[in-house]
Amino acid sequence: MLNQTDLSRIDLNLLVLFEIVFQERHVGRSAERLHLSPSAISHGLGRLRALLGDPLFLKTPKGVVPTERASQLAASVAEILARVRGVVSTATPFDQRHSTRRFVIGAPDGISSVILPSLLETLREVAPGVDVGIRQLLPTQGFTALHLAWRDALKELEDRTMDIAIIPFDDIPVRFHKQKLYEEEFVIAVRKGHSFQRNPTLNRYCEMEHLVVSHTGDVTGFVDVELAKKSLTRRVALTVPNFIFALSVLAETEMISALPRRFLEIHGARFNVVAVKAPLPLPRFSINVVLPKVAMMDAGLAWLVQLLGQVRTGNDRSFVLRSGKRNRSMHS
């Protein structure tokens, strides 16, 4: 344990360095974010290792990985820095017009591709120096319970490998802040002019070749659960790892797929893919912004949460920004 004399000699910047390296898992990228040289990062890590008595980060061909001790420390370091930032922000309010911060947002691609066009347009207007990184979030395979399927995302938030998560999950533990962005539902997506548009019956639906978005290649999804209730099945002819890939395939084939409605409204027209009312019940769910409550002490993060909350859906189902401008309009 450190005594008071040792504590007085600790450079708080070392904790910032620890946080960035833990997030980036790469010395070079960490150096870019901190506007330092890679050698300065390595020197700082050496001081941290001596201070904490642990290697902290181990070299790999692709960067560095945290040790078990570093992973244990990450949440505590994040909390300490969040409190310090909160104290500093009360004296120097966050000014988005001049900020050059970079925020990391985690979300499934069916969500990030919905919020990103509006978010980037808004940032260009009100915070031109702010940068954004998007992390692809995926539910943990093998769990039907949502609190288990998304537990890795919550852990990443507490480890500060990302700032905010936007996920289709409602039952958030009380230690997290939750803010609803919008309601989502699935529709059937087909190439414009597809024969299914003229005859969207359940029997015809079961006869079609289906495309399923699944990053693991698993062919079973919520559609199959609904079909099984009626003693029906379908043929999954293809799986693809993301929703944009799905649109490109649908545009060139006779396949059909269940896709998020808002995603299709924003991106479907570019691929000549349209929505058809589903002949069976498909899920509807809330999309929520999630981050640790302690992180809301960071004025910059609190601002970003508020900004995301201003992305709304109007009666025409297009996204409306506070500026009044409009955009054109998770395993299935």
Short mmCIF file of C-alpha atoms in Angstrom, two decimals:
data_model
loop_
_atom_site.label_atom_id
_atom_site.label_comp_id
_atom_site.label_asym_id
_atom_site.label_seq_id
_atom_site.Cartn_x
_atom_site.Cartn_y
_atom_site.Cartn_z
CA MET A 1 0.00 0.00 0.00
CA LEU A 2 1.14 3.54 -0.70
CA ASN A 3 1.73 5.83 2.26
CA GLN A 4 0.92 9.56 2.19
CA THR A 5 4.45 10.50 1.13
CA ASP A 6 4.30 8.13 -1.84
CA LEU A 7 0.83 9.37 -2.81
CA SER A 8 1.99 12.99 -2.90
CA ARG A 9 4.56 12.10 -5.55
CA ILE A 10 2.14 10.31 -7.90
CA ASP A 11 1.60 11.97 -11.27
CA LEU A 12 -2.13 11.90 -12.04
CA ASN A 13 -1.23 11.81 -15.74
CA LEU A 14 -0.06 8.24 -15.21
CA LEU A 15 -3.64 7.23 -14.45
CA VAL A 16 -4.80 8.97 -17.63
CA LEU A 17 -2.12 7.09 -19.54
CA PHE A 18 -3.27 3.82 -17.96
CA GLU A 19 -6.88 4.52 -18.99
CA ILE A 20 -6.01 5.32 -22.61
CA VAL A 21 -3.71 2.31 -23.05
CA PHE A 22 -6.37 0.09 -21.47
CA GLN A 23 -8.90 1.41 -23.99
CA GLU A 24 -6.71 1.33 -27.08
CA ARG A 25 -4.67 -1.83 -26.38
CA HIS A 26 -1.97 -0.24 -28.51
CA VAL A 27 0.98 2.03 -27.62
CA GLY A 28 1.00 3.88 -30.95
CA ARG A 29 -2.70 4.72 -30.91
CA SER A 30 -2.44 5.74 -27.25
CA ALA A 31 0.42 8.07 -28.15
CA GLU A 32 -1.71 9.69 -30.88
CA ARG A 33 -4.63 10.27 -28.49
CA LEU A 34 -2.37 11.79 -25.84
CA HIS A 35 -0.27 13.75 -28.35
CA LEU A 36 2.88 12.05 -27.05
CA SER A 37 5.59 9.92 -28.62
CA PRO A 38 5.43 6.10 -28.31
CA SER A 39 8.63 6.24 -26.25
CA ALA A 40 6.95 8.63 -23.80
CA ILE A 41 4.07 6.16 -23.44
CA SER A 42 6.52 3.31 -22.84
CA HIS A 43 8.37 5.40 -20.25
CA GLY A 44 5.11 6.21 -18.48
CA LEU A 45 4.13 2.56 -18.44
CA GLY A 46 7.51 1.75 -16.90
CA ARG A 47 6.82 4.23 -14.08
CA LEU A 48 3.36 2.71 -13.56
CA ARG A 49 4.79 -0.81 -13.43
CA ALA A 50 7.31 0.23 -10.81
CA LEU A 51 4.62 2.05 -8.83
CA LEU A 52 2.08 -0.80 -8.88
CA GLY A 53 4.43 -3.78 -8.92
CA ASP A 54 2.84 -5.43 -11.97
CA PRO A 55 3.63 -5.60 -15.71
CA LEU A 56 0.11 -4.20 -16.36
CA PHE A 57 0.28 -4.59 -20.17
CA LEU A 58 1.90 -7.41 -22.13
CA LYS A 59 3.13 -7.02 -25.70
CA THR A 60 1.46 -8.99 -28.52
CA PRO A 61 1.94 -8.87 -32.32
CA LYS A 62 -1.13 -6.62 -32.55
CA GLY A 63 -0.47 -4.35 -29.57
CA VAL A 64 -0.76 -4.96 -25.84
CA VAL A 65 -3.17 -6.85 -23.57
CA PRO A 66 -3.87 -5.99 -19.92
CA THR A 67 -2.79 -8.32 -17.16
CA GLU A 68 -5.32 -9.59 -14.65
CA ARG A 69 -4.13 -6.91 -12.22
CA ALA A 70 -4.65 -4.17 -14.82
CA SER A 71 -8.17 -5.45 -15.53
CA GLN A 72 -8.92 -5.34 -11.80
CA LEU A 73 -7.64 -1.77 -11.54
CA ALA A 74 -9.47 -0.42 -14.62
CA ALA A 75 -12.82 0.25 -12.98
CA SER A 76 -11.21 1.98 -9.97
CA VAL A 77 -9.00 4.14 -12.18
CA ALA A 78 -12.00 5.07 -14.35
CA GLU A 79 -13.99 6.07 -11.27
CA ILE A 80 -11.13 8.17 -9.88
CA LEU A 81 -10.66 9.99 -13.18
CA ALA A 82 -14.39 10.52 -13.61
CA ARG A 83 -14.53 12.17 -10.19
CA VAL A 84 -11.51 14.33 -10.97
CA ARG A 85 -13.03 15.35 -14.31
CA GLY A 86 -16.28 16.14 -12.52
CA VAL A 87 -14.46 18.40 -10.07
CA VAL A 88 -12.54 20.13 -12.87
CA SER A 89 -15.64 20.56 -15.01
CA THR A 90 -17.34 22.54 -12.25
CA ALA A 91 -14.54 25.08 -12.49
CA THR A 92 -14.12 24.90 -16.29
CA PRO A 93 -17.43 23.93 -17.94
CA PHE A 94 -17.26 21.63 -20.95
CA ASP A 95 -17.41 23.73 -24.11
CA GLN A 96 -18.42 21.56 -27.06
CA ARG A 97 -17.69 24.37 -29.54
CA HIS A 98 -13.97 24.21 -28.79
CA SER A 99 -13.56 20.67 -27.46
CA THR A 100 -11.30 18.20 -29.26
CA ARG A 101 -12.36 15.17 -27.23
CA ARG A 102 -12.89 11.74 -28.72
CA PHE A 103 -15.84 9.70 -27.46
CA VAL A 104 -16.19 5.94 -27.95
CA ILE A 105 -19.73 4.66 -28.50
CA GLY A 106 -20.52 0.96 -28.54
CA ALA A 107 -23.59 -0.35 -30.37
CA PRO A 108 -24.76 -3.16 -32.66
CA ASP A 109 -24.42 -2.13 -36.31
CA GLY A 110 -28.21 -2.04 -36.74
CA ILE A 111 -28.25 0.77 -34.15
CA SER A 112 -25.03 2.65 -34.92
CA SER A 113 -25.99 2.92 -38.59
CA VAL A 114 -29.29 4.49 -37.51
CA ILE A 115 -27.98 7.11 -35.07
CA LEU A 116 -24.67 7.94 -36.77
CA PRO A 117 -25.88 10.06 -39.75
CA SER A 118 -27.88 12.37 -37.49
CA LEU A 119 -25.19 12.45 -34.80
CA LEU A 120 -22.44 13.40 -37.26
CA GLU A 121 -24.58 16.13 -38.79
CA THR A 122 -25.26 17.59 -35.38
CA LEU A 123 -21.60 17.40 -34.33
CA ARG A 124 -20.54 19.26 -37.46
CA GLU A 125 -22.83 22.09 -36.43
CA VAL A 126 -22.37 22.32 -32.66
CA ALA A 127 -19.05 20.53 -31.89
CA PRO A 128 -16.85 20.48 -35.01
CA GLY A 129 -13.72 19.41 -33.10
CA VAL A 130 -15.27 16.41 -31.33
CA ASP A 131 -14.37 12.97 -32.73
CA VAL A 132 -16.30 9.71 -32.37
CA GLY A 133 -15.22 6.08 -32.38
CA ILE A 134 -17.78 3.30 -32.92
CA ARG A 135 -17.29 -0.12 -31.33
CA GLN A 136 -19.31 -3.01 -32.69
CA LEU A 137 -21.26 -4.58 -29.82
CA LEU A 138 -22.70 -8.06 -30.12
CA PRO A 139 -24.79 -10.07 -27.64
CA THR A 140 -22.94 -12.97 -26.04
CA GLN A 141 -23.91 -16.13 -27.87
CA GLY A 142 -25.63 -18.96 -26.02
CA PHE A 143 -27.70 -16.80 -23.66
CA THR A 144 -31.42 -16.19 -24.19
CA ALA A 145 -31.68 -14.04 -21.04
CA LEU A 146 -30.90 -10.45 -22.05
CA HIS A 147 -29.08 -9.61 -18.81
CA LEU A 148 -26.60 -12.35 -19.68
CA ALA A 149 -26.48 -11.64 -23.41
CA TRP A 150 -25.41 -8.02 -22.79
CA ARG A 151 -23.30 -8.45 -19.65
CA ASP A 152 -20.04 -8.13 -21.62
CA ALA A 153 -21.18 -4.73 -22.91
CA LEU A 154 -21.84 -3.58 -19.34
CA LYS A 155 -18.42 -4.83 -18.26
CA GLU A 156 -16.78 -2.89 -21.10
CA LEU A 157 -18.50 0.25 -19.86
CA GLU A 158 -17.18 -0.27 -16.34
CA ASP A 159 -13.73 -1.08 -17.73
CA ARG A 160 -13.92 2.19 -19.72
CA THR A 161 -13.06 0.51 -23.01
CA MET A 162 -15.94 2.64 -24.29
CA ASP A 163 -17.78 5.70 -22.98
CA ILE A 164 -21.39 4.89 -23.87
CA ALA A 165 -23.30 1.81 -25.01
CA ILE A 166 -26.50 1.95 -27.07
CA ILE A 167 -28.18 -1.42 -26.77
CA PRO A 168 -31.62 -3.09 -27.04
CA PHE A 169 -31.79 -3.90 -23.33
CA ASP A 170 -34.13 -2.50 -20.67
CA ASP A 171 -33.29 -4.28 -17.41
CA ILE A 172 -30.18 -2.21 -16.64
CA PRO A 173 -28.57 -2.56 -13.16
CA VAL A 174 -29.12 0.47 -10.90
CA ARG A 175 -25.45 1.45 -10.97
CA PHE A 176 -25.92 2.49 -14.62
CA HIS A 177 -27.63 5.52 -16.09
CA LYS A 178 -30.21 4.59 -18.75
CA GLN A 179 -31.89 6.84 -21.29
CA LYS A 180 -34.33 5.63 -23.93
CA LEU A 181 -33.54 6.76 -27.47
CA TYR A 182 -36.30 5.17 -29.51
CA GLU A 183 -38.53 2.14 -30.03
CA GLU A 184 -37.50 -0.35 -32.70
CA GLU A 185 -39.35 -3.15 -34.44
CA PHE A 186 -38.61 -5.60 -37.21
CA VAL A 187 -40.17 -5.69 -40.67
CA ILE A 188 -39.71 -7.94 -43.69
CA ALA A 189 -37.23 -6.52 -46.19
CA VAL A 190 -37.28 -7.41 -49.91
CA ARG A 191 -36.01 -6.07 -53.22
CA LYS A 192 -38.44 -3.53 -54.68
CA GLY A 193 -40.77 -5.33 -57.08
CA HIS A 194 -40.32 -8.68 -55.30
CA SER A 195 -43.25 -11.08 -55.74
CA PHE A 196 -43.68 -11.22 -51.95
CA GLN A 197 -44.90 -7.62 -52.04
CA ARG A 198 -47.96 -8.76 -53.98
CA ASN A 199 -48.65 -11.84 -51.88
CA PRO A 200 -47.30 -11.37 -48.31
CA THR A 201 -49.02 -14.37 -46.75
CA LEU A 202 -47.57 -16.61 -44.07
CA ASN A 203 -47.49 -19.65 -46.37
CA ARG A 204 -45.67 -17.69 -49.04
CA TYR A 205 -43.29 -16.37 -46.39
CA CYS A 206 -42.34 -19.91 -45.37
CA GLU A 207 -41.72 -20.87 -48.99
CA MET A 208 -39.18 -18.09 -49.58
CA GLU A 209 -35.40 -18.29 -49.26
CA HIS A 210 -34.43 -16.39 -46.11
CA LEU A 211 -31.37 -14.32 -45.22
CA VAL A 212 -30.45 -14.05 -41.54
CA VAL A 213 -28.07 -11.51 -40.03
CA SER A 214 -25.85 -13.47 -37.64
CA HIS A 215 -22.21 -12.79 -36.84
CA THR A 216 -21.73 -16.44 -35.79
CA GLY A 217 -23.53 -18.04 -38.74
CA ASP A 218 -26.27 -19.38 -36.47
CA VAL A 219 -29.43 -19.80 -38.57
CA THR A 220 -31.94 -19.81 -35.70
CA GLY A 221 -33.52 -16.57 -34.54
CA PHE A 222 -36.72 -15.08 -33.14
CA VAL A 223 -38.53 -15.68 -36.46
CA ASP A 224 -38.04 -19.42 -36.03
CA VAL A 225 -39.44 -19.23 -32.50
CA GLU A 226 -42.63 -17.61 -33.83
CA LEU A 227 -42.90 -20.09 -36.70
CA ALA A 228 -42.45 -23.03 -34.33
CA LYS A 229 -45.50 -21.85 -32.37
CA LYS A 230 -47.50 -22.47 -35.55
CA SER A 231 -45.68 -25.75 -36.36
CA LEU A 232 -44.01 -24.04 -39.33
CA THR A 233 -40.42 -23.78 -40.52
CA ARG A 234 -38.41 -21.81 -43.07
CA ARG A 235 -35.25 -22.30 -45.10
CA VAL A 236 -32.34 -20.03 -44.21
CA ALA A 237 -30.38 -19.95 -47.44
CA LEU A 238 -27.73 -17.49 -46.26
CA THR A 239 -26.34 -15.82 -43.15
CA VAL A 240 -24.31 -12.60 -43.25
CA PRO A 241 -22.47 -10.80 -40.41
CA ASN A 242 -24.10 -7.35 -40.59
CA PHE A 243 -27.16 -5.44 -41.75
CA ILE A 244 -25.57 -3.38 -44.54
CA PHE A 245 -24.25 -6.59 -46.10
CA ALA A 246 -27.80 -7.95 -45.86
CA LEU A 247 -29.17 -5.02 -47.88
CA SER A 248 -26.61 -5.52 -50.65
CA VAL A 249 -27.57 -9.19 -50.96
CA LEU A 250 -31.32 -8.52 -50.88
CA ALA A 251 -30.88 -5.98 -53.68
CA GLU A 252 -29.52 -8.65 -56.02
CA THR A 253 -31.54 -11.76 -55.07
CA GLU A 254 -35.04 -13.05 -54.36
CA MET A 255 -34.20 -13.59 -50.69
CA ILE A 256 -36.14 -11.94 -47.87
CA SER A 257 -35.01 -10.94 -44.39
CA ALA A 258 -36.33 -9.52 -41.10
CA LEU A 259 -34.54 -6.20 -40.49
CA PRO A 260 -34.98 -3.27 -38.06
CA ARG A 261 -37.55 -0.81 -39.43
CA ARG A 262 -35.63 2.41 -38.73
CA PHE A 263 -32.45 0.96 -40.20
CA LEU A 264 -34.36 0.07 -43.37
CA GLU A 265 -36.00 3.51 -43.58
CA ILE A 266 -32.62 5.22 -43.53
CA HIS A 267 -30.55 2.88 -45.71
CA GLY A 268 -33.00 0.78 -47.76
CA ALA A 269 -33.56 3.29 -50.59
CA ARG A 270 -29.87 3.24 -51.58
CA PHE A 271 -30.18 -0.50 -52.22
CA ASN A 272 -33.71 -0.41 -53.68
CA VAL A 273 -34.89 -2.53 -50.73
CA VAL A 274 -38.31 -1.90 -49.19
CA ALA A 275 -40.34 -3.01 -46.16
CA VAL A 276 -43.31 -5.37 -46.24
CA LYS A 277 -45.64 -5.87 -43.30
CA ALA A 278 -44.73 -9.13 -41.59
CA PRO A 279 -47.30 -11.96 -41.73
CA LEU A 280 -46.29 -13.04 -38.21
CA PRO A 281 -45.51 -11.26 -34.91
CA LEU A 282 -42.01 -9.78 -34.77
CA PRO A 283 -40.43 -8.22 -31.65
CA ARG A 284 -40.53 -4.56 -30.64
CA PHE A 285 -38.02 -3.24 -28.13
CA SER A 286 -36.44 -0.13 -26.64
CA ILE A 287 -33.04 1.20 -27.67
CA ASN A 288 -31.27 2.70 -24.65
CA VAL A 289 -28.17 4.78 -24.01
CA VAL A 290 -26.30 3.21 -21.09
CA LEU A 291 -23.25 4.30 -19.09
CA PRO A 292 -22.12 4.09 -15.45
CA LYS A 293 -23.81 6.69 -13.24
CA VAL A 294 -20.41 7.83 -12.00
CA ALA A 295 -19.46 8.65 -15.62
CA MET A 296 -22.28 11.21 -15.74
CA MET A 297 -20.09 13.35 -13.48
CA ASP A 298 -17.97 13.94 -16.58
CA ALA A 299 -19.49 17.09 -18.13
CA GLY A 300 -18.47 15.99 -21.62
CA LEU A 301 -20.19 12.64 -21.33
CA ALA A 302 -23.26 14.23 -19.79
CA TRP A 303 -23.38 16.58 -22.79
CA LEU A 304 -23.08 13.68 -25.25
CA VAL A 305 -25.90 11.78 -23.53
CA GLN A 306 -28.06 14.89 -23.76
CA LEU A 307 -27.15 15.31 -27.43
CA LEU A 308 -28.10 11.72 -28.22
CA GLY A 309 -31.37 12.27 -26.41
CA GLN A 310 -32.24 15.02 -28.88
CA VAL A 311 -32.35 12.52 -31.75
CA ARG A 312 -36.07 11.84 -32.08
CA THR A 313 -38.48 10.23 -34.54
CA GLY A 314 -41.21 12.39 -35.99
CA ASN A 315 -44.59 11.40 -37.43
CA ASP A 316 -42.92 10.79 -40.77
CA ARG A 317 -40.56 8.33 -39.00
CA SER A 318 -37.42 10.21 -40.00
CA PHE A 319 -34.91 11.40 -37.47
CA VAL A 320 -35.30 15.00 -36.37
CA LEU A 321 -32.41 17.04 -35.04
CA ARG A 322 -32.72 19.95 -32.67
CA SER A 323 -31.62 22.18 -35.56
CA GLY A 324 -34.81 21.19 -37.40
CA LYS A 325 -32.99 19.39 -40.21
CA ARG A 326 -34.15 15.90 -41.20
CA ASN A 327 -32.42 12.89 -42.60
CA ARG A 328 -33.84 10.80 -45.36
CA SER A 329 -35.64 8.42 -44.78
CA MET A 330 -30.14 -7.89 -33.89
CA HIS A 331 -30.29 -11.54 -35.15
CA SER A 332 -33.45 -12.25 -37.05
#
